[in-house]
Short mmCIF file of C-alpha atoms in Angstrom, two decimals:
data_model
loop_
_atom_site.label_atom_id
_atom_site.label_comp_id
_atom_site.label_asym_id
_atom_site.label_seq_id
_atom_site.Cartn_x
_atom_site.Cartn_y
_atom_site.Cartn_z
CA MET A 1 68.13 55.91 -7.63
CA SER A 2 67.23 59.35 -6.29
CA PRO A 3 69.70 62.19 -6.97
CA PHE A 4 72.49 62.73 -4.49
CA VAL A 5 72.29 66.25 -3.06
CA SER A 6 74.93 68.18 -1.15
CA ILE A 7 73.61 70.73 1.34
CA GLY A 8 76.03 73.49 2.26
CA LEU A 9 75.82 75.02 5.73
CA PRO A 10 78.33 77.77 6.59
CA VAL A 11 78.55 78.46 10.33
CA ALA A 12 80.04 81.37 12.27
CA ALA A 13 78.92 81.88 15.87
CA GLU A 14 75.16 81.28 15.70
CA PRO A 15 73.34 80.13 18.88
CA ILE A 16 73.28 76.39 19.44
CA SER A 17 69.48 76.42 19.34
CA TYR A 18 69.60 77.84 15.80
CA LEU A 19 72.12 75.23 14.67
CA ARG A 20 70.06 72.48 16.26
CA ASP A 21 66.92 73.45 14.34
CA ALA A 22 68.79 74.00 11.07
CA ILE A 23 70.40 70.56 11.20
CA ARG A 24 67.21 68.89 12.37
CA SER A 25 65.45 70.30 9.33
CA VAL A 26 68.04 68.63 7.11
CA LEU A 27 67.73 65.31 8.93
CA ASN A 28 63.94 65.51 8.54
CA GLN A 29 63.99 65.94 4.75
CA SER A 30 61.65 63.67 2.77
CA HIS A 31 64.53 63.30 0.28
CA GLN A 32 67.11 61.33 2.23
CA ASN A 33 69.90 60.88 -0.32
CA TRP A 34 72.04 63.81 0.83
CA GLU A 35 75.23 64.92 2.51
CA LEU A 36 75.46 67.94 4.79
CA ILE A 37 78.69 69.91 4.52
CA VAL A 38 79.07 72.13 7.58
CA VAL A 39 81.92 74.64 7.33
CA ALA A 40 82.78 76.37 10.59
CA ASP A 41 84.43 79.69 9.78
CA GLY A 42 86.41 80.64 12.90
CA SER A 43 83.60 79.33 15.09
CA PRO A 44 83.98 78.95 18.89
CA ALA A 45 85.26 75.60 20.12
CA ALA A 46 81.90 74.86 21.77
CA THR A 47 80.13 75.35 18.44
CA VAL A 48 82.49 73.00 16.63
CA ALA A 49 82.12 70.39 19.38
CA TYR A 50 78.35 70.57 19.08
CA LEU A 51 78.46 70.20 15.30
CA ARG A 52 80.69 67.14 15.58
CA SER A 53 78.42 65.50 18.13
CA PHE A 54 75.81 64.50 15.53
CA GLN A 55 75.89 60.77 14.86
CA ASP A 56 75.16 60.60 11.14
CA PRO A 57 77.85 59.72 8.58
CA ARG A 58 76.18 62.01 6.03
CA ILE A 59 77.21 65.06 8.08
CA ARG A 60 80.72 66.37 7.40
CA VAL A 61 82.14 69.12 9.57
CA LEU A 62 85.03 71.18 8.20
CA ALA A 63 86.31 73.42 10.99
CA HIS A 64 88.69 76.34 10.43
CA GLU A 65 90.26 78.44 13.17
CA ALA A 66 90.72 81.40 10.82
CA SER A 67 87.72 83.23 9.44
CA LYS A 68 87.82 83.81 5.69
CA GLY A 69 84.27 85.07 5.24
CA LEU A 70 81.09 83.75 3.69
CA ALA A 71 82.08 83.84 0.02
CA ALA A 72 85.26 81.85 0.58
CA ARG A 73 83.43 79.21 2.60
CA LEU A 74 80.64 78.89 0.01
CA ASN A 75 83.25 78.30 -2.70
CA GLU A 76 84.89 75.73 -0.42
CA ILE A 77 81.57 73.94 -0.04
CA ALA A 78 81.20 73.73 -3.83
CA ARG A 79 84.69 72.25 -4.13
CA GLU A 80 84.05 69.73 -1.36
CA ALA A 81 80.57 68.66 -2.54
CA HIS A 82 80.13 65.09 -3.72
CA GLY A 83 76.50 65.52 -4.79
CA ASP A 84 75.19 66.12 -8.28
CA PHE A 85 73.19 69.03 -6.87
CA LEU A 86 74.03 71.63 -4.23
CA ALA A 87 71.51 73.38 -2.00
CA ARG A 88 72.31 76.53 -0.01
CA MET A 89 71.36 76.73 3.62
CA ASP A 90 72.06 79.18 6.45
CA ALA A 91 72.72 78.28 10.06
CA ASP A 92 69.82 80.32 11.43
CA ASP A 93 67.14 79.12 8.98
CA ILE A 94 64.96 76.01 8.83
CA MET A 95 64.18 73.95 5.74
CA MET A 96 60.69 72.61 5.19
CA PRO A 97 60.61 68.79 4.97
CA GLU A 98 59.83 68.69 1.25
CA ARG A 99 62.31 71.37 0.23
CA ILE A 100 64.91 69.21 -1.50
CA SER A 101 62.47 66.85 -3.23
CA HIS A 102 60.35 69.75 -4.46
CA GLN A 103 63.26 71.81 -5.74
CA LEU A 104 64.81 68.88 -7.60
CA ALA A 105 61.52 68.48 -9.44
CA ALA A 106 61.19 72.22 -10.05
CA LEU A 107 64.70 72.44 -11.47
CA SER A 108 64.06 69.53 -13.81
CA GLN A 109 60.64 70.69 -14.97
CA SER A 110 61.65 74.31 -15.50
CA GLY A 111 64.83 73.55 -17.42
CA ALA A 112 66.57 76.25 -15.40
CA ASP A 113 70.14 76.27 -14.19
CA LEU A 114 69.20 77.49 -10.72
CA VAL A 115 65.95 77.45 -8.76
CA SER A 116 64.91 79.44 -5.70
CA GLY A 117 61.80 79.37 -3.52
CA ARG A 118 59.66 81.50 -1.26
CA SER A 119 60.07 81.64 2.51
CA VAL A 120 58.03 82.01 5.64
CA ILE A 121 59.51 84.72 7.85
CA ILE A 122 60.22 83.86 11.50
CA ASP A 123 61.80 85.74 14.41
CA GLU A 124 64.45 84.74 16.95
CA ASP A 125 61.93 82.58 18.85
CA ASN A 126 60.54 80.76 15.77
CA THR A 127 57.38 82.87 15.81
CA ILE A 128 55.70 83.09 12.40
CA LEU A 129 55.70 86.68 11.14
CA ALA A 130 54.89 86.80 7.43
CA GLU A 131 55.70 85.34 4.02
CA SER A 132 58.20 86.51 1.45
CA ALA A 133 56.63 88.40 -1.44
CA SER A 134 55.29 86.52 -4.45
CA LEU A 135 57.39 87.42 -7.50
CA PRO A 136 57.34 86.44 -11.20
CA THR A 137 58.99 83.11 -11.92
CA ALA A 138 61.21 84.64 -14.61
CA VAL A 139 64.02 87.01 -13.60
CA ASP A 140 65.05 89.87 -15.86
CA VAL A 141 68.49 91.41 -15.58
CA ALA A 142 67.34 94.96 -14.81
CA SER A 143 65.32 93.83 -11.79
CA MET A 144 68.40 92.24 -10.19
CA PHE A 145 70.04 95.64 -9.92
CA LYS A 146 67.03 97.06 -8.09
CA SER A 147 66.77 94.27 -5.54
CA THR A 148 68.35 90.88 -4.87
CA PRO A 149 66.21 88.38 -6.84
CA PHE A 150 66.41 85.39 -4.49
CA ILE A 151 66.45 84.62 -0.80
CA HIS A 152 69.96 83.22 -0.78
CA PRO A 153 69.48 80.08 1.39
CA THR A 154 66.61 78.90 -0.85
CA VAL A 155 68.69 78.33 -3.98
CA LEU A 156 69.54 74.95 -5.49
CA ALA A 157 71.53 74.17 -8.64
CA ARG A 158 73.81 71.54 -10.05
CA THR A 159 77.10 71.44 -8.18
CA THR A 160 78.95 72.09 -11.43
CA TRP A 161 77.03 75.37 -11.80
CA PHE A 162 78.38 76.64 -8.47
CA ARG A 163 81.91 75.55 -9.41
CA ASP A 164 81.67 77.30 -12.77
CA HIS A 165 80.19 80.43 -11.14
CA PRO A 166 82.14 81.08 -7.92
CA TYR A 167 81.32 83.80 -5.41
CA ASP A 168 83.49 86.93 -5.43
CA GLU A 169 85.65 86.53 -2.32
CA THR A 170 86.64 90.20 -2.34
CA LEU A 171 83.09 91.17 -1.37
CA LEU A 172 82.38 91.06 2.36
CA ARG A 173 78.64 91.52 1.79
CA CYS A 174 76.11 91.01 -1.00
CA GLN A 175 78.20 88.26 -2.62
CA ASP A 176 75.00 86.59 -3.77
CA LYS A 177 73.73 89.69 -5.61
CA ALA A 178 77.01 89.92 -7.51
CA LEU A 179 76.84 86.23 -8.38
CA TRP A 180 73.30 86.40 -9.77
CA ILE A 181 74.15 89.45 -11.88
CA THR A 182 77.42 88.14 -13.33
CA SER A 183 76.01 84.67 -13.98
CA ALA A 184 72.91 85.95 -15.80
CA VAL A 185 74.82 86.13 -19.07
CA ASP A 186 74.88 82.33 -19.40
CA SER A 187 72.33 81.07 -16.86
CA ARG A 188 68.59 80.69 -16.63
CA TYR A 189 66.91 81.28 -13.27
CA PHE A 190 63.54 80.06 -12.02
CA ARG A 191 61.78 81.59 -9.00
CA ASP A 192 59.48 78.84 -7.84
CA PRO A 193 56.34 80.04 -5.99
CA GLU A 194 56.53 77.17 -3.49
CA HIS A 195 57.56 77.93 0.10
CA VAL A 196 60.65 75.88 0.99
CA LEU A 197 62.25 77.59 3.99
CA PHE A 198 61.61 79.33 7.29
CA TYR A 199 63.77 82.45 7.02
CA ARG A 200 64.88 84.08 10.26
CA VAL A 201 65.05 87.88 10.56
CA ALA A 202 66.44 89.98 13.39
CA GLY A 203 63.95 91.57 15.73
CA ASN A 204 65.60 94.97 15.51
CA LEU A 205 66.84 96.56 12.30
CA ASN A 206 70.40 97.81 12.61
CA PRO A 207 70.69 100.94 10.42
CA SER A 208 74.49 100.79 10.45
CA LYS A 209 74.48 97.20 9.22
CA PHE A 210 71.90 98.12 6.59
CA ALA A 211 74.11 100.99 5.45
CA ARG A 212 77.14 98.72 5.09
CA SER A 213 75.16 96.26 2.98
CA ALA A 214 73.74 99.09 0.86
CA SER A 215 77.27 100.36 0.28
CA PHE A 216 78.38 96.99 -1.09
CA GLU A 217 75.26 96.79 -3.24
CA ARG A 218 76.07 100.16 -4.78
CA ARG A 219 79.62 98.98 -5.45
CA ILE A 220 78.20 96.05 -7.40
CA VAL A 221 75.76 98.28 -9.29
CA ARG A 222 78.54 100.68 -10.28
CA ARG A 223 80.75 97.81 -11.43
CA TYR A 224 78.24 96.01 -13.65
CA GLY A 225 75.34 98.39 -14.20
CA PRO A 226 76.59 100.71 -16.96
CA ARG A 227 77.35 97.92 -19.43
CA MET A 228 74.44 95.65 -18.51
CA ILE A 229 71.50 98.05 -18.05
CA GLY A 230 72.90 101.40 -19.18
CA ILE A 231 74.26 104.53 -17.53
CA VAL A 232 70.94 106.27 -16.82
CA PRO A 233 69.18 103.23 -15.27
CA THR A 234 72.30 102.63 -13.17
CA ALA A 235 72.20 106.20 -11.88
CA VAL A 236 68.53 105.77 -10.97
CA VAL A 237 69.24 102.57 -9.02
CA LEU A 238 72.08 104.26 -7.14
CA ALA A 239 69.93 107.28 -6.27
CA ARG A 240 67.12 105.07 -4.97
CA SER A 241 69.58 103.12 -2.85
CA MET A 242 70.88 106.29 -1.23
CA LEU A 243 67.33 107.51 -0.63
CA LYS A 244 66.31 104.20 0.97
CA GLN A 245 69.34 104.27 3.24
CA THR A 246 68.44 107.79 4.36
CA VAL A 247 64.83 106.81 4.99
CA ILE A 248 65.91 103.81 7.08
CA ARG A 249 68.29 105.94 9.13
CA MET A 250 65.62 108.57 9.80
CA ALA A 251 62.98 105.94 10.56
CA SER A 252 65.27 104.23 13.06
CA MET A 253 65.50 107.50 14.96
CA THR A 254 61.70 107.62 15.28
CA GLY A 255 61.14 103.93 15.96
CA ARG A 256 59.53 103.22 12.58
CA ALA A 257 62.30 101.27 10.85
CA GLN A 258 60.76 97.86 11.52
CA ALA A 259 57.42 98.96 10.12
CA ILE A 260 59.11 100.08 6.92
CA MET A 261 61.08 96.89 6.52
CA ARG A 262 57.97 94.74 7.08
CA ARG A 263 56.57 96.14 3.85
CA ARG A 264 58.94 93.78 2.04
CA TYR A 265 56.89 90.82 3.24
CA ALA A 266 53.37 89.56 2.63
CA ALA A 267 51.00 89.54 5.61
CA ILE A 268 49.28 86.25 6.48
CA SER A 269 46.04 85.35 8.23
CA GLU A 270 45.68 83.69 11.61
CA PRO A 271 44.77 80.29 10.09
CA GLU A 272 47.81 80.50 7.80
CA THR A 273 49.98 81.38 10.77
CA ARG A 274 48.79 78.29 12.61
CA ARG A 275 49.36 76.11 9.54
CA TRP A 276 52.92 77.37 9.11
CA ALA A 277 53.58 76.89 12.83
CA GLU A 278 52.58 73.24 12.47
CA ARG A 279 54.89 72.86 9.47
CA LEU A 280 57.74 74.41 11.43
CA THR A 281 57.20 71.99 14.30
CA ALA A 282 57.34 69.07 11.86
CA SER A 283 60.56 70.46 10.38
CA VAL A 284 62.48 70.46 13.67
CA VAL A 285 61.37 67.19 15.25
CA ARG A 286 64.20 65.68 17.26
CA THR A 287 66.09 62.84 15.55
CA SER A 288 68.17 59.93 16.83
CA ALA A 289 71.30 61.35 15.17
CA GLU A 290 71.63 64.35 17.43
CA PRO A 291 73.30 64.61 20.83
CA ALA A 292 71.46 64.61 24.13
CA PRO A 293 69.68 67.91 24.84
CA ARG A 294 71.80 70.61 26.42
CA THR A 295 70.54 71.72 29.80
CA GLU A 296 70.06 75.33 28.72
CA ASP A 297 68.04 74.26 25.68
CA THR A 298 65.60 71.79 27.31
CA SER A 299 62.93 74.44 27.86
CA ARG A 300 62.88 75.19 24.13
CA GLU A 301 63.03 71.64 22.79
CA THR A 302 60.45 71.10 20.07
CA SER A 303 60.01 67.37 20.39
#
């Protein structure tokens, strides 16, 4: 029998069209032995109603009126999961149809505790923009302080791993970076080169939001850096973070922030763009489990 996989989907107040495509991409997985745990964290009533309208017993919706934040809800998902494996997913991203089956194989073959994958970058309208950078499959500790090693919604591990390595609920941002760093002492990671997700990015970079995230990253570096990579390397990482934040702020004032941030991604050719667009279309084909199309969404239906 194929492995039973839990897929965790935390939801806040994302547009219905994003939720529709995210859930469709789960329903369209080639690996069908799964449960989808959707945790609504203080979401609007209309969002919760939409989530509960899907007619598939594998979808569980846990709705909370009070918002406790991402880390708390991710830990809740790990506690609630019935699967042997747990895959992360975000409400504004789209899984490729072979994601789960491929990552189960990659985890087994690599002998790792946690596997991640590459992504294809899309915008608010599902337009293909680029690919995530190709990185070494092995992850060294020092590199994790310089940049977050994984695209968070691409990770998959045994459910017991997530229970044994909970997210720090005191961190409002960058909880994943802290988790990867603290868990490195007893875990082996594998960055698989396969693309498994369409990762959505905002059209406009918000320098204030970037600064808040950078601040939390520096907090994490200060907390763990000195004993894990040394005092001098820690100071270098902190200085580079401050410099990058300054550059982003200055670039935003001159309209160049987006160009700078695009350097994080790998450019793709026109034929590759068309190929990924076809894959995206296949990922969000309408299924019989979902509710009737909403009037405001009919013009953007994919099926």
